[in-house]
PDB file of C-alpha atoms in Angstrom:
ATOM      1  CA  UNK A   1      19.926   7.706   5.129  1.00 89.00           C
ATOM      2  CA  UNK A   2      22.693   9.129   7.521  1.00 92.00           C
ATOM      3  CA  UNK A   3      23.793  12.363   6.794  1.00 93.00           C
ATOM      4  CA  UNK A   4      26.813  11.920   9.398  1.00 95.00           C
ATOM      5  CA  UNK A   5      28.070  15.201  10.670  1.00 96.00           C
ATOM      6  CA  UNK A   6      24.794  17.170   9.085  1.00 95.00           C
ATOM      7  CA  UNK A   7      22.339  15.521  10.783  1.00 95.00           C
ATOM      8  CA  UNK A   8      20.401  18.308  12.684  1.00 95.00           C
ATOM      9  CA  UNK A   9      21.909  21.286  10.895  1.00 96.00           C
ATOM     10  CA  UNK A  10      19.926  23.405   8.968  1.00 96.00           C
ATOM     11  CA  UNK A  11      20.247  23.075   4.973  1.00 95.00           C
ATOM     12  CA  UNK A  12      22.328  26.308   4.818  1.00 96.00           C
ATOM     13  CA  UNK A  13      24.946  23.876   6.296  1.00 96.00           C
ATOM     14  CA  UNK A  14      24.901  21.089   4.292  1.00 94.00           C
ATOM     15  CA  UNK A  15      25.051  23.507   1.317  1.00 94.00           C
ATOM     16  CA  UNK A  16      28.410  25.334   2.464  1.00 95.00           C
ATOM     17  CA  UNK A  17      30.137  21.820   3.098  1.00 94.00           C
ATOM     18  CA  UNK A  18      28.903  19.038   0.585  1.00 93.00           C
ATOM     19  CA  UNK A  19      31.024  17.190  -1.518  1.00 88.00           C
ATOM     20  CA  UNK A  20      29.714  16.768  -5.061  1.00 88.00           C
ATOM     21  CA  UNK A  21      30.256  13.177  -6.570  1.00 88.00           C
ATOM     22  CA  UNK A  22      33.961  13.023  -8.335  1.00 81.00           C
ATOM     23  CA  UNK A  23      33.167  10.530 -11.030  1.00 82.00           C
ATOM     24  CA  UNK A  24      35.585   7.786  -9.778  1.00 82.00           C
ATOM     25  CA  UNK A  25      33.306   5.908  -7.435  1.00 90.00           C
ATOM     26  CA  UNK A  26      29.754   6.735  -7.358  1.00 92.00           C
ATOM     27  CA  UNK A  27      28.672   3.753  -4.491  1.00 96.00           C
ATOM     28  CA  UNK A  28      31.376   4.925  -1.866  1.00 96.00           C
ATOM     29  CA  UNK A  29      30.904   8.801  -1.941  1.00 94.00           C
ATOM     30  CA  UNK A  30      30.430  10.726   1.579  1.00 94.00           C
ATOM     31  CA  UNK A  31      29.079  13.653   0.439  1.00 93.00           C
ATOM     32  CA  UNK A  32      30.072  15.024   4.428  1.00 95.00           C
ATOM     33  CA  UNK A  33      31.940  13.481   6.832  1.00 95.00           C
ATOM     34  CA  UNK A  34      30.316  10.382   8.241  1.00 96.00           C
ATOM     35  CA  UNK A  35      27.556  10.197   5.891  1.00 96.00           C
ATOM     36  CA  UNK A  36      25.926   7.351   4.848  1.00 97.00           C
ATOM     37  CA  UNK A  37      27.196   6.156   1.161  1.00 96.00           C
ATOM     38  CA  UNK A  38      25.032   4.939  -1.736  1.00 96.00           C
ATOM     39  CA  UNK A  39      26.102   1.196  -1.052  1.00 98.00           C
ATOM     40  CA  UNK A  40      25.597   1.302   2.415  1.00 98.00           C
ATOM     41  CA  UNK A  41      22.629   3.024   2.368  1.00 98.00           C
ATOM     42  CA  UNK A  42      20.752   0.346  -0.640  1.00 98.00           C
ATOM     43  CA  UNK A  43      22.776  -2.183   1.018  1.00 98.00           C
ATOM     44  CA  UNK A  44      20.879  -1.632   4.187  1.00 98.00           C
ATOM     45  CA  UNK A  45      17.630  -1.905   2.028  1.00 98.00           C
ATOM     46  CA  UNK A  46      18.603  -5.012   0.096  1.00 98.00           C
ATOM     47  CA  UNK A  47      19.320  -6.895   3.197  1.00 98.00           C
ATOM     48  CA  UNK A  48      16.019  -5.977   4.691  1.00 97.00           C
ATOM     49  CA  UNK A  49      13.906  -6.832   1.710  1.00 97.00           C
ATOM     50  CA  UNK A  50      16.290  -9.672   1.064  1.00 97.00           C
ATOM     51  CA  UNK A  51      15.165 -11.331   4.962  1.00 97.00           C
ATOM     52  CA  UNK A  52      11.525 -10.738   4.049  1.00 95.00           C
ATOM     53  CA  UNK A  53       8.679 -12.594   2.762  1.00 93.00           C
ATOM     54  CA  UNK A  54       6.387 -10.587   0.496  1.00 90.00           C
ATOM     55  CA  UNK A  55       2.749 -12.193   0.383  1.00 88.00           C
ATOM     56  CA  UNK A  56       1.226 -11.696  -3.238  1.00 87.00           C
ATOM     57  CA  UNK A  57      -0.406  -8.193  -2.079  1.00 92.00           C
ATOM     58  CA  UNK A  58       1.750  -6.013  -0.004  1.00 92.00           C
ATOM     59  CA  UNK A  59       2.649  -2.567   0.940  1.00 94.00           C
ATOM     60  CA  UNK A  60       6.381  -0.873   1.339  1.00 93.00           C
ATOM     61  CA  UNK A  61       5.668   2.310   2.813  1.00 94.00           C
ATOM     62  CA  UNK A  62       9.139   4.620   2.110  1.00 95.00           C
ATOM     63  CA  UNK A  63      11.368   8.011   1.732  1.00 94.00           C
ATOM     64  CA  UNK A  64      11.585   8.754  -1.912  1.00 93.00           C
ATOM     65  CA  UNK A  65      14.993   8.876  -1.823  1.00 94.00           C
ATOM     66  CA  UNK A  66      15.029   4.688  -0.698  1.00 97.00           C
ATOM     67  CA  UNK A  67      12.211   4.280  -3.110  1.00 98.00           C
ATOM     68  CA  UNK A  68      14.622   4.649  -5.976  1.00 98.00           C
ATOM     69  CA  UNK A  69      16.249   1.375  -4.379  1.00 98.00           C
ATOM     70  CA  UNK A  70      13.110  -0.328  -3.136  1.00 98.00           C
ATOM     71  CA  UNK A  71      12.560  -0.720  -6.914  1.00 98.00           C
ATOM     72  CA  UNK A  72      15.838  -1.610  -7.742  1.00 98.00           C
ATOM     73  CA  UNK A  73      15.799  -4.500  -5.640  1.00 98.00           C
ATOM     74  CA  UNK A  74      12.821  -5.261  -7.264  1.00 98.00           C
ATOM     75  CA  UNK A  75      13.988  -5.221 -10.312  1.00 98.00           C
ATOM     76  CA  UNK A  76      16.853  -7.526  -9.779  1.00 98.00           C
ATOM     77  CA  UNK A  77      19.569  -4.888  -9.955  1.00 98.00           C
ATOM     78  CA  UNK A  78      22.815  -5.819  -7.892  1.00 98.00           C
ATOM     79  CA  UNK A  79      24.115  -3.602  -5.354  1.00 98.00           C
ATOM     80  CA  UNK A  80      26.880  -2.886  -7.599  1.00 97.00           C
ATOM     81  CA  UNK A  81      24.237  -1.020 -10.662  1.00 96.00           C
ATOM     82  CA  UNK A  82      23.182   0.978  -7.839  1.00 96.00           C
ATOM     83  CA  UNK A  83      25.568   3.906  -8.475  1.00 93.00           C
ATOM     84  CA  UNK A  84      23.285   5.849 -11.319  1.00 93.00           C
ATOM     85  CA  UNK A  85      20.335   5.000 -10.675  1.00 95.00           C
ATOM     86  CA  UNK A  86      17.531   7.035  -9.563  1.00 96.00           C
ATOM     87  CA  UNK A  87      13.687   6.516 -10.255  1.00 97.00           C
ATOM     88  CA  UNK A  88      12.542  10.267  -9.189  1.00 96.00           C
ATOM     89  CA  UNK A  89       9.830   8.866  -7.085  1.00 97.00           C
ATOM     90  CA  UNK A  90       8.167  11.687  -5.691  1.00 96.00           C
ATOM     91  CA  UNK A  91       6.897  12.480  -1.466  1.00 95.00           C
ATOM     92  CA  UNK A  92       3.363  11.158  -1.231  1.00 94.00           C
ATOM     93  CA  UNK A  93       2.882   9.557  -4.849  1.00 96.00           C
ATOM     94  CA  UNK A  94       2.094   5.943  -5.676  1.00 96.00           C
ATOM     95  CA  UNK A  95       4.405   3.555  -7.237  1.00 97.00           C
ATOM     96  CA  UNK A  96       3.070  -0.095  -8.286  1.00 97.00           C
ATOM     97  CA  UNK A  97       5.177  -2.973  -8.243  1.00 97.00           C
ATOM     98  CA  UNK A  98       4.145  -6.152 -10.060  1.00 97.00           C
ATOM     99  CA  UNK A  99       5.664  -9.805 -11.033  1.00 96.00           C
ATOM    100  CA  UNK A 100       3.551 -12.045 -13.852  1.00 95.00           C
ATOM    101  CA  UNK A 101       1.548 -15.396 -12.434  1.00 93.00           C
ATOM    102  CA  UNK A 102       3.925 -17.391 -15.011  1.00 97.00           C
ATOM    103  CA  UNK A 103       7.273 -15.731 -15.672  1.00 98.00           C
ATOM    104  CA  UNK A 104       7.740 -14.335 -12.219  1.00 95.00           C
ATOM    105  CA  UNK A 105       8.667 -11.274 -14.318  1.00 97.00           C
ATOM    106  CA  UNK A 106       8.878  -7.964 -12.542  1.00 97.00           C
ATOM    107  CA  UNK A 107       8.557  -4.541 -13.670  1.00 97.00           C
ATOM    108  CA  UNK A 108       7.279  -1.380 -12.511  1.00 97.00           C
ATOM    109  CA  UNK A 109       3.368  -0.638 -13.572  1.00 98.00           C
ATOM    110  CA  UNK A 110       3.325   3.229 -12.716  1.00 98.00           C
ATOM    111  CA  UNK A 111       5.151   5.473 -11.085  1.00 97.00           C
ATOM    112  CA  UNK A 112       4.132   8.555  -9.196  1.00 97.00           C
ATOM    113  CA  UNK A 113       0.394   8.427  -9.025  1.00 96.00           C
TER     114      UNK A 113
END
Protein backbone atom coordinates (compact mmCIF):
# COMPACT_ATOMS: atom_id res chain seq x y z
CA UNK A 1 0.00 0.00 0.00
CA UNK A 2 1.11 3.69 -0.72
CA UNK A 3 1.30 5.78 2.08
CA UNK A 4 1.72 8.96 -0.33
CA UNK A 5 3.42 11.81 1.39
CA UNK A 6 4.53 9.37 4.54
CA UNK A 7 6.38 7.10 2.80
CA UNK A 8 9.90 7.21 4.44
CA UNK A 9 8.96 9.21 7.52
CA UNK A 10 9.24 7.82 10.70
CA UNK A 11 5.83 6.74 12.53
CA UNK A 12 6.00 9.83 14.81
CA UNK A 13 4.94 11.49 11.48
CA UNK A 14 2.28 9.66 10.30
CA UNK A 15 0.84 9.90 13.85
CA UNK A 16 0.86 13.89 14.01
CA UNK A 17 -0.87 14.06 10.44
CA UNK A 18 -3.35 11.06 9.80
CA UNK A 19 -6.75 11.45 8.99
CA UNK A 20 -9.06 9.07 10.84
CA UNK A 21 -11.93 7.55 8.61
CA UNK A 22 -15.15 10.10 8.67
CA UNK A 23 -17.87 7.54 8.26
CA UNK A 24 -19.13 8.82 4.84
CA UNK A 25 -16.96 6.80 2.52
CA UNK A 26 -14.87 4.15 3.90
CA UNK A 27 -13.29 2.84 0.15
CA UNK A 28 -12.06 6.44 -0.88
CA UNK A 29 -10.35 7.66 2.41
CA UNK A 30 -6.61 9.15 2.17
CA UNK A 31 -5.69 8.89 5.46
CA UNK A 32 -2.50 11.54 4.20
CA UNK A 33 -2.12 13.21 1.25
CA UNK A 34 -1.47 10.94 -1.69
CA UNK A 35 -2.06 7.79 0.01
CA UNK A 36 -3.23 4.88 -1.40
CA UNK A 37 -7.20 4.33 -0.64
CA UNK A 38 -8.92 1.08 0.39
CA UNK A 39 -10.38 0.62 -3.25
CA UNK A 40 -7.38 1.29 -4.94
CA UNK A 41 -5.32 -0.52 -2.89
CA UNK A 42 -7.84 -4.18 -3.04
CA UNK A 43 -8.51 -3.02 -6.42
CA UNK A 44 -4.90 -3.43 -7.29
CA UNK A 45 -5.15 -6.98 -5.66
CA UNK A 46 -8.36 -8.06 -7.35
CA UNK A 47 -7.02 -7.29 -10.71
CA UNK A 48 -3.91 -9.26 -10.08
CA UNK A 49 -5.57 -12.34 -8.72
CA UNK A 50 -8.35 -11.70 -11.18
CA UNK A 51 -5.41 -12.17 -14.41
CA UNK A 52 -4.15 -15.31 -12.66
CA UNK A 53 -4.54 -18.91 -12.88
CA UNK A 54 -4.42 -20.71 -9.54
CA UNK A 55 -3.40 -24.53 -10.02
CA UNK A 56 -5.31 -26.72 -7.34
CA UNK A 57 -2.23 -26.28 -4.77
CA UNK A 58 -0.77 -22.88 -4.57
CA UNK A 59 0.90 -20.36 -2.46
CA UNK A 60 0.10 -16.34 -2.09
CA UNK A 61 2.86 -15.15 -0.14
CA UNK A 62 1.57 -11.43 1.39
CA UNK A 63 1.55 -8.21 3.89
CA UNK A 64 -1.11 -8.82 6.42
CA UNK A 65 -2.62 -5.84 5.75
CA UNK A 66 -3.42 -7.24 1.73
CA UNK A 67 -4.12 -10.55 3.29
CA UNK A 68 -7.37 -9.21 4.64
CA UNK A 69 -8.20 -8.73 0.77
CA UNK A 70 -6.40 -11.74 -0.63
CA UNK A 71 -9.25 -13.53 1.21
CA UNK A 72 -11.82 -11.37 0.24
CA UNK A 73 -11.31 -11.98 -3.24
CA UNK A 74 -11.46 -15.34 -2.36
CA UNK A 75 -14.39 -15.26 -0.92
CA UNK A 76 -16.26 -13.63 -3.69
CA UNK A 77 -16.65 -10.25 -2.01
CA UNK A 78 -16.95 -7.25 -4.57
CA UNK A 79 -14.71 -4.43 -4.41
CA UNK A 80 -17.50 -2.45 -3.20
CA UNK A 81 -17.90 -4.85 0.54
CA UNK A 82 -14.39 -4.04 0.86
CA UNK A 83 -14.86 -0.96 3.08
CA UNK A 84 -15.23 -2.95 6.69
CA UNK A 85 -13.65 -5.63 6.27
CA UNK A 86 -10.63 -6.82 7.91
CA UNK A 87 -9.54 -10.53 8.67
CA UNK A 88 -6.66 -9.59 11.39
CA UNK A 89 -4.27 -11.85 9.68
CA UNK A 90 -1.27 -11.65 11.57
CA UNK A 91 2.96 -11.10 10.19
CA UNK A 92 4.31 -14.61 9.73
CA UNK A 93 1.07 -16.80 10.49
CA UNK A 94 -0.63 -19.26 8.16
CA UNK A 95 -3.91 -18.77 6.58
CA UNK A 96 -5.54 -21.78 4.45
CA UNK A 97 -7.66 -21.19 1.65
CA UNK A 98 -9.85 -23.97 0.26
CA UNK A 99 -12.79 -24.52 -2.51
CA UNK A 100 -14.88 -28.14 -2.36
CA UNK A 101 -14.14 -30.83 -5.44
CA UNK A 102 -18.09 -30.44 -6.17
CA UNK A 103 -19.55 -27.08 -5.16
CA UNK A 104 -16.51 -25.04 -5.99
CA UNK A 105 -17.38 -23.59 -2.56
CA UNK A 106 -14.78 -21.46 -0.87
CA UNK A 107 -14.15 -20.63 2.60
CA UNK A 108 -11.37 -20.03 4.81
CA UNK A 109 -10.04 -23.37 6.81
CA UNK A 110 -7.81 -21.51 9.50
CA UNK A 111 -6.52 -18.50 10.06
CA UNK A 112 -3.33 -17.49 11.77
CA UNK A 113 -1.45 -20.68 12.35
Amino acid sequence: MSFGEAEGKEQTWLDKRIKPEDGDNRLDHRIVTGAETKREFAGRIFKYLDSIELPDCSVISTHSFAATYVIAWWVGMSLESVGYVNFGVKPGKITKLVEDDFFKNRAVAYLNQ
